[in-house]
Short mmCIF file of C-alpha atoms in Angstrom, two decimals:
data_model
loop_
_atom_site.label_atom_id
_atom_site.label_comp_id
_atom_site.label_asym_id
_atom_site.label_seq_id
_atom_site.Cartn_x
_atom_site.Cartn_y
_atom_site.Cartn_z
CA MET A 1059 38.13 -27.17 53.87
CA ALA A 1060 37.05 -27.14 50.19
CA LYS A 1061 38.85 -28.88 47.33
CA TYR A 1062 39.84 -27.07 44.16
CA GLU A 1063 41.00 -28.48 40.84
CA VAL A 1064 43.86 -26.76 39.02
CA GLU A 1065 44.90 -27.61 35.46
CA TYR A 1066 48.61 -27.29 34.64
CA ALA A 1067 50.34 -27.43 31.27
CA LEU A 1068 53.96 -28.16 30.45
CA PHE A 1069 55.28 -26.08 27.58
CA LYS A 1070 58.22 -27.28 25.50
CA LYS A 1071 59.82 -25.75 22.42
CA CYS A 1072 60.95 -28.20 19.74
CA VAL A 1073 62.46 -28.09 16.27
CA ILE A 1074 60.55 -29.84 13.47
CA GLU A 1075 62.07 -30.36 10.05
CA ALA A 1076 59.57 -30.07 7.19
CA ASP A 1077 59.35 -28.98 3.57
CA SER A 1078 56.42 -26.62 4.20
CA LEU A 1079 54.49 -24.91 6.96
CA GLU A 1080 51.55 -27.28 6.37
CA GLU A 1081 53.82 -30.30 6.76
CA ALA A 1082 55.29 -28.80 9.95
CA LYS A 1083 51.78 -28.28 11.35
CA ASP A 1084 50.84 -31.88 10.51
CA LYS A 1085 53.99 -33.22 12.16
CA ALA A 1086 53.42 -31.04 15.24
CA HIS A 1087 49.89 -32.39 15.73
CA MET A 1088 50.94 -36.01 15.23
CA ALA A 1089 54.15 -35.98 17.31
CA GLU A 1090 54.54 -38.76 19.86
CA ASP A 1091 55.86 -38.06 23.36
CA GLU A 1092 59.23 -39.62 22.52
CA GLU A 1093 59.64 -37.39 19.46
CA ILE A 1094 58.86 -34.28 21.49
CA GLU A 1095 61.38 -35.27 24.18
CA SER A 1096 64.12 -35.94 21.61
CA THR A 1097 63.65 -32.62 19.77
CA GLU A 1098 63.14 -30.42 22.84
CA ILE A 1099 65.21 -27.23 22.82
CA GLU A 1100 63.58 -25.47 25.77
CA ASN A 1101 61.43 -26.58 28.68
CA THR A 1102 59.61 -23.70 30.36
CA GLY A 1103 58.24 -25.87 33.15
CA TYR A 1104 54.71 -26.13 34.39
CA VAL A 1105 52.39 -23.13 34.36
CA VAL A 1106 48.79 -22.74 35.49
CA TRP A 1107 46.65 -23.38 32.41
CA GLU A 1108 43.30 -22.90 34.09
CA ASP A 1109 42.64 -21.16 37.40
CA PRO A 1110 41.44 -23.23 40.32
CA LYS A 1111 37.77 -24.14 40.37
CA LYS A 1112 35.82 -25.64 43.21
CA ILE A 1113 35.08 -29.35 42.86
#
């Protein structure tokens, strides 16, 4: 039996307060896990990010 690697991603929607779109983008890229968890408004669960590939 062969082994296959599958990559999953967890998508979350969050609210970020900022004075501009650029500031919001900066905050989004620098957010720590704890910040994301505390501002989460929707958790869509895990989805396949990359199809299985043989390893």
